[in-house]
């Protein structure tokens, strides 16, 4: 403390520059030696004093980890898959009219097949009835339907079978 300015800690006085106290010129910041800095004392006086260098905060060093192989693969495949999807979409937009025409053709073919499965037996049945008694022969070429009967007889479990066939 300075003997010419009695002060107490409870009532600090404003800063009194060194030039006003002693009449000496103030030190310029460029003239301050390293390790010396302006400090404010507990009684409010600012003065030059040696200071301890403050160490920068200790940041824990992190070792960079290598990029995993799956991340590299995913990063390389992502644009490729996206480009493939985009190309597929463009291709489908160009192919849409042809695909629509093919679907109409397939439905037409399916309808023709169903019609043939239904119409052919109906036509055959109608033609058989028109020719007479369902024989399929023309008019005057046969009588009625031919009936075949069989009479088969056998004696015993391993006996010889005898039979007759009748055509009427």
Tab-separated table of C-alpha atoms in Angstrom:
chain	number	residue	atom	x	y	z
A	1	UNK	CA	0.000	0.000	0.000
A	2	UNK	CA	0.995	3.537	-0.434
A	3	UNK	CA	1.700	5.523	2.736
A	4	UNK	CA	0.510	8.812	1.288
A	5	UNK	CA	-3.029	7.513	0.552
A	6	UNK	CA	-4.516	5.716	3.546
A	7	UNK	CA	-7.295	3.417	2.461
A	8	UNK	CA	-9.419	0.704	3.944
A	9	UNK	CA	-10.649	-2.397	2.259
A	10	UNK	CA	-14.272	-1.597	3.099
A	11	UNK	CA	-14.299	1.690	1.137
A	12	UNK	CA	-12.194	1.480	-2.026
A	13	UNK	CA	-11.378	4.719	-3.773
A	14	UNK	CA	-11.400	5.164	-7.539
A	15	UNK	CA	-8.303	4.381	-9.510
A	16	UNK	CA	-5.580	6.926	-9.260
A	17	UNK	CA	-3.287	6.836	-12.306
A	18	UNK	CA	0.441	6.702	-11.593
A	19	UNK	CA	1.104	9.964	-13.449
A	20	UNK	CA	-1.257	11.870	-11.166
A	21	UNK	CA	0.372	10.438	-8.031
A	22	UNK	CA	4.030	10.568	-8.854
A	23	UNK	CA	4.268	12.804	-11.852
A	24	UNK	CA	5.955	10.062	-13.854
A	25	UNK	CA	4.661	9.203	-17.343
A	26	UNK	CA	2.384	6.254	-17.759
A	27	UNK	CA	3.923	3.106	-19.255
A	28	UNK	CA	2.693	2.339	-22.746
A	29	UNK	CA	1.394	-1.207	-23.385
A	30	UNK	CA	4.280	-1.841	-25.776
A	31	UNK	CA	6.792	-1.095	-22.973
A	32	UNK	CA	5.343	-3.592	-20.495
A	33	UNK	CA	7.754	-6.549	-20.181
A	34	UNK	CA	6.475	-10.116	-20.623
A	35	UNK	CA	4.996	-11.661	-17.506
A	36	UNK	CA	3.888	-8.239	-16.167
A	37	UNK	CA	0.265	-7.151	-16.382
A	38	UNK	CA	-2.139	-4.635	-14.898
A	39	UNK	CA	-3.823	-5.991	-11.762
A	40	UNK	CA	-6.416	-4.514	-9.427
A	41	UNK	CA	-5.548	-4.845	-5.773
A	42	UNK	CA	-8.203	-5.575	-3.119
A	43	UNK	CA	-8.265	-1.900	-2.103
A	44	UNK	CA	-9.129	-0.863	-5.689
A	45	UNK	CA	-5.699	0.348	-6.824
A	46	UNK	CA	-4.578	-0.742	-10.282
A	47	UNK	CA	-0.893	-1.431	-10.637
A	48	UNK	CA	1.584	-3.413	-12.718
A	49	UNK	CA	2.590	-6.738	-11.236
A	50	UNK	CA	4.203	-9.997	-12.235
A	51	UNK	CA	1.532	-12.562	-13.081
A	52	UNK	CA	1.634	-16.273	-13.533
A	53	UNK	CA	0.871	-17.339	-17.052
A	54	UNK	CA	-2.555	-18.874	-17.322
A	55	UNK	CA	-2.488	-22.240	-18.946
A	56	UNK	CA	-5.059	-22.822	-21.633
A	57	UNK	CA	-7.842	-25.133	-20.507
A	58	UNK	CA	-6.902	-28.737	-20.883
A	59	UNK	CA	-8.961	-30.229	-23.648
A	60	UNK	CA	-8.761	-34.014	-23.726
A	61	UNK	CA	-7.164	-35.121	-26.909
A	62	UNK	CA	-9.337	-37.393	-28.946
A	63	UNK	CA	-7.716	-39.738	-31.355
A	64	UNK	CA	-9.531	-39.751	-34.635
A	65	UNK	CA	-11.010	-43.142	-35.359
A	66	UNK	CA	-10.862	-44.579	-38.872
A	67	UNK	CA	-14.095	-44.578	-40.825
A	68	UNK	CA	-15.682	-48.056	-40.721
A	69	UNK	CA	-15.878	-50.021	-43.943
A	70	UNK	CA	-19.676	-50.271	-43.815
A	71	UNK	CA	-19.919	-46.468	-43.693
A	72	UNK	CA	-17.665	-46.125	-46.730
A	73	UNK	CA	-19.670	-48.740	-48.609
A	74	UNK	CA	-22.953	-47.083	-47.715
A	75	UNK	CA	-21.643	-43.674	-48.724
A	76	UNK	CA	-20.499	-45.034	-52.081
A	77	UNK	CA	-23.662	-47.010	-52.762
A	78	UNK	CA	-26.174	-44.320	-51.777
A	79	UNK	CA	-25.780	-42.197	-54.952
A	80	UNK	CA	-25.651	-45.314	-57.108
A	81	UNK	CA	-28.900	-46.702	-55.691
A	82	UNK	CA	-30.557	-43.307	-55.941
A	83	UNK	CA	-29.423	-42.938	-59.549
A	84	UNK	CA	-30.688	-46.432	-60.368
A	85	UNK	CA	-34.102	-45.665	-58.893
A	86	UNK	CA	-34.249	-42.397	-60.835
A	87	UNK	CA	-33.253	-44.162	-64.074
A	88	UNK	CA	-35.900	-46.838	-63.450
A	89	UNK	CA	-38.541	-44.172	-62.932
A	90	UNK	CA	-37.573	-42.429	-66.162
A	91	UNK	CA	-37.598	-45.760	-68.012
A	92	UNK	CA	-41.049	-46.612	-66.674
A	93	UNK	CA	-42.361	-43.215	-67.719
A	94	UNK	CA	-41.153	-43.874	-71.275
A	95	UNK	CA	-42.437	-47.475	-71.255
A	96	UNK	CA	-45.849	-46.699	-69.724
A	97	UNK	CA	-47.786	-46.468	-73.033
A	98	UNK	CA	-46.364	-49.772	-74.230
A	99	UNK	CA	-47.038	-51.459	-70.888
A	100	UNK	CA	-50.635	-50.243	-70.961
A	101	UNK	CA	-51.070	-51.597	-74.508
A	102	UNK	CA	-49.574	-54.961	-73.491
A	103	UNK	CA	-51.896	-55.224	-70.501
A	104	UNK	CA	-54.893	-54.566	-72.760
A	105	UNK	CA	-53.640	-57.248	-75.161
A	106	UNK	CA	-53.224	-59.748	-72.312
A	107	UNK	CA	-56.768	-59.067	-71.036
A	108	UNK	CA	-58.088	-59.531	-74.578
A	109	UNK	CA	-56.235	-62.842	-74.908
A	110	UNK	CA	-57.596	-64.007	-71.545
A	111	UNK	CA	-61.142	-63.069	-72.593
A	112	UNK	CA	-60.704	-64.951	-75.896
A	113	UNK	CA	-59.461	-68.034	-74.053
A	114	UNK	CA	-62.414	-67.995	-71.628
A	115	UNK	CA	-64.835	-67.508	-74.510
A	116	UNK	CA	-63.293	-70.441	-76.394
A	117	UNK	CA	-63.484	-72.731	-73.342
A	118	UNK	CA	-67.165	-71.904	-72.930
A	119	UNK	CA	-68.232	-71.602	-76.590
A	120	UNK	CA	-66.625	-74.747	-78.087
A	121	UNK	CA	-68.614	-77.259	-75.962
A	122	UNK	CA	-71.818	-75.289	-76.533
A	123	UNK	CA	-71.274	-75.337	-80.314
A	124	UNK	CA	-70.472	-79.061	-80.317
A	125	UNK	CA	-73.578	-79.845	-78.292
A	126	UNK	CA	-75.730	-77.756	-80.633
A	127	UNK	CA	-74.261	-79.429	-83.748
A	128	UNK	CA	-74.792	-82.925	-82.298
A	129	UNK	CA	-78.438	-82.229	-81.542
A	130	UNK	CA	-79.052	-80.811	-85.013
A	131	UNK	CA	-77.770	-83.930	-86.801
A	132	UNK	CA	-80.076	-86.334	-84.962
A	133	UNK	CA	-80.027	-88.204	-81.629
A	134	UNK	CA	-76.547	-87.116	-80.742
A	135	UNK	CA	-74.671	-89.706	-82.846
A	136	UNK	CA	-72.780	-87.121	-84.746
A	137	UNK	CA	-73.672	-88.858	-88.035
A	138	UNK	CA	-75.697	-87.170	-90.705
A	139	UNK	CA	-79.441	-87.655	-91.217
A	140	UNK	CA	-80.188	-91.185	-92.494
A	141	UNK	CA	-76.747	-92.501	-91.635
A	142	UNK	CA	-77.613	-94.257	-88.445
A	143	UNK	CA	-80.423	-95.160	-86.186
A	144	UNK	CA	-80.382	-94.217	-82.592
A	145	UNK	CA	-77.650	-94.281	-80.090
A	146	UNK	CA	-75.614	-97.481	-79.783
A	147	UNK	CA	-75.874	-99.222	-76.390
A	148	UNK	CA	-73.151	-101.596	-75.271
A	149	UNK	CA	-73.832	-103.975	-72.379
A	150	UNK	CA	-71.433	-106.417	-70.750
A	151	UNK	CA	-72.251	-109.449	-68.623
A	152	UNK	CA	-69.203	-110.896	-66.866
A	153	UNK	CA	-69.249	-113.865	-64.475
A	154	UNK	CA	-66.486	-115.544	-62.491
A	155	UNK	CA	-66.539	-118.534	-60.127
A	156	UNK	CA	-64.343	-118.522	-57.036
A	157	UNK	CA	-61.615	-116.171	-55.986
A	158	UNK	CA	-59.193	-117.251	-58.708
A	159	UNK	CA	-61.697	-118.646	-61.226
A	160	UNK	CA	-61.691	-117.818	-64.903
A	161	UNK	CA	-64.033	-115.002	-65.921
A	162	UNK	CA	-66.544	-115.441	-68.779
A	163	UNK	CA	-68.513	-112.630	-70.305
A	164	UNK	CA	-70.671	-111.460	-73.163
A	165	UNK	CA	-70.759	-108.113	-74.932
A	166	UNK	CA	-73.989	-107.003	-76.596
A	167	UNK	CA	-74.226	-104.173	-79.150
A	168	UNK	CA	-77.737	-102.855	-79.667
